[in-house]
Amino acid sequence: MLETDWIWGFVGGLMIGTAGALYLLVNGRIMGASGILGGLVDGSGMRTWAERLAFLLGCALMPLPLIPIYREVDTHVTTNIAVLIAAGLMVGIGTRLANGCTSGHGVCGMSRLSMRGIVSTVFYILAGGLTVVVFRHMLGVI
Amino acid sequence: MRRAMFAALSGALFGAGLFVSGMTDTKKVQGWLDVFGDWDPTLAFVMGGAMIPMALAWIVARGRRPVLGGDFPAPPRPEVGRDLIIGSSLFGAGWGLAGLCPGPAVASLGYGGWGHWLFFAAMVAGMWAAVPLMIRLRAPA
């Protein structure tokens, strides 16, 4: 880790939290990425489709103009097709079943001391840690 | 229209924050989860930074209404059910496997390359399949 990484992490975190605060105070909604996208995918959020689509477009497009002023853009993503598909399916099904992900349960839930948010975060971190141990250190897949 | 405008603004800030914090870099995310390897503490700073404005927002929201009308989300439900535990664990395993969760998966589409699009497509397929899957799992045999 570079020494400045934690500063960028903290600054980025403040931006993420401010985005969540804005979405809550102005739009009256919880900023959960899996919920915003999932509601469009399964049709349950069609009544608010414009708001959802606008959020997702802003999220996908805003990093692009920042690329030239930032140090590194390599995301080090795996090239293993089976891993990408399996991981994507698990994240998609899991976040809908749990009704939230790192932004919804993690940032928005834990910051209001929601028991569901805290429990969810504990379980996805434990499962993520265990997966990295097994697939990196034992199987050498990732 | 104003709702969509502020949603786009919030999404843009969210995407920029994810990018700046390094959370779209799968190496940093997996590095944070990898407590037995070369541990990378960045994600803890991101989470900590994000909690501050968000916790303040929940306090400000008390006794008020959203600026654009409507109501704030209902208070958090207390019950922790099977779905929450199984779903979170399944999500966490996928998160560890690829180093991507839904927010960064969206934010990185413009620069991450084909791997991010494949992950995104699989994630959308999973979200689409989740509801019929849940109904089937709950149906009596």
PDB file of N, CA and C in Angstrom, chain A residues 41-91:
ATOM      1  N   VAL A  41     -33.762  -4.119 -12.673  1.00  0.00           N
ATOM      2  CA  VAL A  41     -33.579  -5.431 -13.300  1.00  0.00           C
ATOM      3  C   VAL A  41     -34.819  -6.304 -13.133  1.00  0.00           C
ATOM      4  N   ASP A  42     -35.368  -6.375 -11.903  1.00  0.00           N
ATOM      5  CA  ASP A  42     -36.516  -7.265 -11.700  1.00  0.00           C
ATOM      6  C   ASP A  42     -37.867  -6.541 -11.815  1.00  0.00           C
ATOM      7  N   GLY A  43     -37.809  -5.253 -12.129  1.00  0.00           N
ATOM      8  CA  GLY A  43     -39.047  -4.527 -12.388  1.00  0.00           C
ATOM      9  C   GLY A  43     -39.759  -3.995 -11.150  1.00  0.00           C
ATOM     10  N   SER A  44     -39.231  -4.309  -9.962  1.00  0.00           N
ATOM     11  CA  SER A  44     -39.918  -3.895  -8.734  1.00  0.00           C
ATOM     12  C   SER A  44     -39.815  -2.388  -8.489  1.00  0.00           C
ATOM     13  N   GLY A  45     -38.850  -1.739  -9.166  1.00  0.00           N
ATOM     14  CA  GLY A  45     -38.677  -0.305  -8.929  1.00  0.00           C
ATOM     15  C   GLY A  45     -39.020   0.551 -10.135  1.00  0.00           C
ATOM     16  N   MET A  46     -39.874   0.014 -11.007  1.00  0.00           N
ATOM     17  CA  MET A  46     -40.155   0.710 -12.270  1.00  0.00           C
ATOM     18  C   MET A  46     -40.833   2.073 -12.081  1.00  0.00           C
ATOM     19  N   ARG A  47     -41.551   2.226 -10.955  1.00  0.00           N
ATOM     20  CA  ARG A  47     -42.234   3.483 -10.695  1.00  0.00           C
ATOM     21  C   ARG A  47     -41.226   4.631 -10.553  1.00  0.00           C
ATOM     22  N   THR A  48     -40.009   4.309 -10.111  1.00  0.00           N
ATOM     23  CA  THR A  48     -38.984   5.330  -9.895  1.00  0.00           C
ATOM     24  C   THR A  48     -37.795   5.107 -10.834  1.00  0.00           C
ATOM     25  N   TRP A  49     -38.091   4.621 -12.039  1.00  0.00           N
ATOM     26  CA  TRP A  49     -37.006   4.222 -12.952  1.00  0.00           C
ATOM     27  C   TRP A  49     -36.077   5.388 -13.312  1.00  0.00           C
ATOM     28  N   ALA A  50     -36.630   6.594 -13.497  1.00  0.00           N
ATOM     29  CA  ALA A  50     -35.806   7.718 -13.956  1.00  0.00           C
ATOM     30  C   ALA A  50     -34.750   8.078 -12.914  1.00  0.00           C
ATOM     31  N   GLU A  51     -35.180   8.109 -11.658  1.00  0.00           N
ATOM     32  CA  GLU A  51     -34.286   8.411 -10.546  1.00  0.00           C
ATOM     33  C   GLU A  51     -33.160   7.374 -10.464  1.00  0.00           C
ATOM     34  N   ARG A  52     -33.552   6.102 -10.619  1.00  0.00           N
ATOM     35  CA  ARG A  52     -32.582   5.002 -10.537  1.00  0.00           C
ATOM     36  C   ARG A  52     -31.582   5.072 -11.687  1.00  0.00           C
ATOM     37  N   LEU A  53     -32.101   5.233 -12.892  1.00  0.00           N
ATOM     38  CA  LEU A  53     -31.239   5.270 -14.071  1.00  0.00           C
ATOM     39  C   LEU A  53     -30.282   6.463 -14.000  1.00  0.00           C
ATOM     40  N   ALA A  54     -30.806   7.610 -13.546  1.00  0.00           N
ATOM     41  CA  ALA A  54     -29.978   8.812 -13.437  1.00  0.00           C
ATOM     42  C   ALA A  54     -28.827   8.581 -12.457  1.00  0.00           C
ATOM     43  N   PHE A  55     -29.141   7.938 -11.328  1.00  0.00           N
ATOM     44  CA  PHE A  55     -28.103   7.650 -10.333  1.00  0.00           C
ATOM     45  C   PHE A  55     -27.011   6.757 -10.938  1.00  0.00           C
ATOM     46  N   LEU A  56     -27.443   5.693 -11.621  1.00  0.00           N
ATOM     47  CA  LEU A  56     -26.484   4.735 -12.188  1.00  0.00           C
ATOM     48  C   LEU A  56     -25.635   5.371 -13.282  1.00  0.00           C
ATOM     49  N   LEU A  57     -26.255   6.206 -14.105  1.00  0.00           N
ATOM     50  CA  LEU A  57     -25.495   6.873 -15.169  1.00  0.00           C
ATOM     51  C   LEU A  57     -24.462   7.824 -14.568  1.00  0.00           C
ATOM     52  N   GLY A  58     -24.869   8.587 -13.569  1.00  0.00           N
ATOM     53  CA  GLY A  58     -23.933   9.482 -12.896  1.00  0.00           C
ATOM     54  C   GLY A  58     -22.754   8.719 -12.322  1.00  0.00           C
ATOM     55  N   CYS A  59     -23.061   7.581 -11.706  1.00  0.00           N
ATOM     56  CA  CYS A  59     -22.032   6.756 -11.081  1.00  0.00           C
ATOM     57  C   CYS A  59     -21.049   6.180 -12.103  1.00  0.00           C
ATOM     58  N   ALA A  60     -21.576   5.726 -13.237  1.00  0.00           N
ATOM     59  CA  ALA A  60     -20.726   5.101 -14.257  1.00  0.00           C
ATOM     60  C   ALA A  60     -19.923   6.137 -15.042  1.00  0.00           C
ATOM     61  N   LEU A  61     -20.492   7.339 -15.214  1.00  0.00           N
ATOM     62  CA  LEU A  61     -19.832   8.327 -16.084  1.00  0.00           C
ATOM     63  C   LEU A  61     -18.849   9.242 -15.352  1.00  0.00           C
ATOM     64  N   MET A  62     -19.126   9.554 -14.093  1.00  0.00           N
ATOM     65  CA  MET A  62     -18.308  10.538 -13.380  1.00  0.00           C
ATOM     66  C   MET A  62     -16.832  10.172 -13.262  1.00  0.00           C
ATOM     67  N   PRO A  63     -16.487   8.881 -13.058  1.00  0.00           N
ATOM     68  CA  PRO A  63     -15.060   8.572 -12.969  1.00  0.00           C
ATOM     69  C   PRO A  63     -14.281   8.892 -14.251  1.00  0.00           C
ATOM     70  N   LEU A  64     -14.939   8.869 -15.400  1.00  0.00           N
ATOM     71  CA  LEU A  64     -14.214   9.010 -16.671  1.00  0.00           C
ATOM     72  C   LEU A  64     -13.410  10.312 -16.786  1.00  0.00           C
ATOM     73  N   PRO A  65     -14.003  11.492 -16.532  1.00  0.00           N
ATOM     74  CA  PRO A  65     -13.196  12.719 -16.615  1.00  0.00           C
ATOM     75  C   PRO A  65     -12.115  12.805 -15.538  1.00  0.00           C
ATOM     76  N   LEU A  66     -12.205  11.969 -14.498  1.00  0.00           N
ATOM     77  CA  LEU A  66     -11.195  12.026 -13.429  1.00  0.00           C
ATOM     78  C   LEU A  66      -9.960  11.201 -13.746  1.00  0.00           C
ATOM     79  N   ILE A  67     -10.091  10.295 -14.715  1.00  0.00           N
ATOM     80  CA  ILE A  67      -8.993   9.375 -15.010  1.00  0.00           C
ATOM     81  C   ILE A  67      -7.659  10.089 -15.274  1.00  0.00           C
ATOM     82  N   PRO A  68      -7.640  11.154 -16.089  1.00  0.00           N
ATOM     83  CA  PRO A  68      -6.353  11.784 -16.395  1.00  0.00           C
ATOM     84  C   PRO A  68      -5.632  12.379 -15.180  1.00  0.00           C
ATOM     85  N   ILE A  69      -6.383  12.770 -14.146  1.00  0.00           N
ATOM     86  CA  ILE A  69      -5.703  13.389 -13.009  1.00  0.00           C
ATOM     87  C   ILE A  69      -5.412  12.394 -11.891  1.00  0.00           C
ATOM     88  N   TYR A  70      -5.682  11.127 -12.140  1.00  0.00           N
ATOM     89  CA  TYR A  70      -5.489  10.143 -11.087  1.00  0.00           C
ATOM     90  C   TYR A  70      -4.320   9.242 -11.414  1.00  0.00           C
ATOM     91  N   ARG A  71      -3.703   8.694 -10.364  1.00  0.00           N
ATOM     92  CA  ARG A  71      -2.435   7.978 -10.545  1.00  0.00           C
ATOM     93  C   ARG A  71      -2.554   6.655 -11.292  1.00  0.00           C
ATOM     94  N   GLU A  72      -3.578   5.876 -10.970  1.00  0.00           N
ATOM     95  CA  GLU A  72      -3.631   4.536 -11.547  1.00  0.00           C
ATOM     96  C   GLU A  72      -5.059   4.133 -11.864  1.00  0.00           C
ATOM     97  N   VAL A  73      -5.268   3.537 -13.033  1.00  0.00           N
ATOM     98  CA  VAL A  73      -6.615   3.135 -13.401  1.00  0.00           C
ATOM     99  C   VAL A  73      -6.744   1.619 -13.507  1.00  0.00           C
ATOM    100  N   ASP A  74      -5.628   0.915 -13.431  1.00  0.00           N
ATOM    101  CA  ASP A  74      -5.680  -0.538 -13.540  1.00  0.00           C
ATOM    102  C   ASP A  74      -6.506  -1.108 -12.385  1.00  0.00           C
ATOM    103  N   THR A  75      -7.536  -1.890 -12.708  1.00  0.00           N
ATOM    104  CA  THR A  75      -8.387  -2.424 -11.652  1.00  0.00           C
ATOM    105  C   THR A  75      -7.948  -3.834 -11.229  1.00  0.00           C
ATOM    106  N   HIS A  76      -6.900  -4.362 -11.869  1.00  0.00           N
ATOM    107  CA  HIS A  76      -6.351  -5.679 -11.514  1.00  0.00           C
ATOM    108  C   HIS A  76      -7.423  -6.761 -11.473  1.00  0.00           C
ATOM    109  N   VAL A  77      -8.420  -6.649 -12.324  1.00  0.00           N
ATOM    110  CA  VAL A  77      -9.511  -7.623 -12.288  1.00  0.00           C
ATOM    111  C   VAL A  77      -9.024  -8.939 -12.910  1.00  0.00           C
ATOM    112  N   THR A  78      -9.547 -10.034 -12.394  1.00  0.00           N
ATOM    113  CA  THR A  78      -9.132 -11.347 -12.892  1.00  0.00           C
ATOM    114  C   THR A  78      -9.540 -11.532 -14.359  1.00  0.00           C
ATOM    115  N   THR A  79      -8.805 -12.367 -15.078  1.00  0.00           N
ATOM    116  CA  THR A  79      -9.180 -12.680 -16.463  1.00  0.00           C
ATOM    117  C   THR A  79      -9.816 -14.072 -16.538  1.00  0.00           C
ATOM    118  N   ASN A  80     -10.013 -14.670 -15.359  1.00  0.00           N
ATOM    119  CA  ASN A  80     -10.627 -15.989 -15.297  1.00  0.00           C
ATOM    120  C   ASN A  80     -12.145 -15.858 -15.499  1.00  0.00           C
ATOM    121  N   ILE A  81     -12.612 -16.313 -16.664  1.00  0.00           N
ATOM    122  CA  ILE A  81     -14.020 -16.124 -17.038  1.00  0.00           C
ATOM    123  C   ILE A  81     -14.967 -16.825 -16.060  1.00  0.00           C
ATOM    124  N   ALA A  82     -14.607 -18.030 -15.649  1.00  0.00           N
ATOM    125  CA  ALA A  82     -15.462 -18.788 -14.718  1.00  0.00           C
ATOM    126  C   ALA A  82     -15.589 -18.044 -13.394  1.00  0.00           C
ATOM    127  N   VAL A  83     -14.486 -17.487 -12.912  1.00  0.00           N
ATOM    128  CA  VAL A  83     -14.507 -16.743 -11.642  1.00  0.00           C
ATOM    129  C   VAL A  83     -15.394 -15.512 -11.769  1.00  0.00           C
ATOM    130  N   LEU A  84     -15.264 -14.778 -12.879  1.00  0.00           N
ATOM    131  CA  LEU A  84     -16.053 -13.557 -13.075  1.00  0.00           C
ATOM    132  C   LEU A  84     -17.548 -13.856 -13.112  1.00  0.00           C
ATOM    133  N   ILE A  85     -17.921 -14.919 -13.836  1.00  0.00           N
ATOM    134  CA  ILE A  85     -19.338 -15.270 -13.955  1.00  0.00           C
ATOM    135  C   ILE A  85     -19.887 -15.764 -12.616  1.00  0.00           C
ATOM    136  N   ALA A  86     -19.140 -16.661 -11.965  1.00  0.00           N
ATOM    137  CA  ALA A  86     -19.603 -17.189 -10.673  1.00  0.00           C
ATOM    138  C   ALA A  86     -19.732 -16.061  -9.656  1.00  0.00           C
ATOM    139  N   ALA A  87     -18.729 -15.202  -9.590  1.00  0.00           N
ATOM    140  CA  ALA A  87     -18.740 -14.103  -8.613  1.00  0.00           C
ATOM    141  C   ALA A  87     -19.898 -13.146  -8.888  1.00  0.00           C
ATOM    142  N   GLY A  88     -20.113 -12.811 -10.162  1.00  0.00           N
ATOM    143  CA  GLY A  88     -21.195 -11.911 -10.524  1.00  0.00           C
ATOM    144  C   GLY A  88     -22.552 -12.474 -10.138  1.00  0.00           C
ATOM    145  N   LEU A  89     -22.762 -13.765 -10.430  1.00  0.00           N
ATOM    146  CA  LEU A  89     -24.037 -14.404 -10.073  1.00  0.00           C
ATOM    147  C   LEU A  89     -24.254 -14.387  -8.567  1.00  0.00           C
ATOM    148  N   MET A  90     -23.192 -14.705  -7.819  1.00  0.00           N
ATOM    149  CA  MET A  90     -23.305 -14.748  -6.356  1.00  0.00           C
ATOM    150  C   MET A  90     -23.618 -13.359  -5.794  1.00  0.00           C
ATOM    151  N   VAL A  91     -22.937 -12.335  -6.324  1.00  0.00           N
ATOM    152  CA  VAL A  91     -23.188 -10.969  -5.852  1.00  0.00           C
ATOM    153  C   VAL A  91     -24.615 -10.544  -6.207  1.00  0.00           C
TER     154      VAL A  91
END
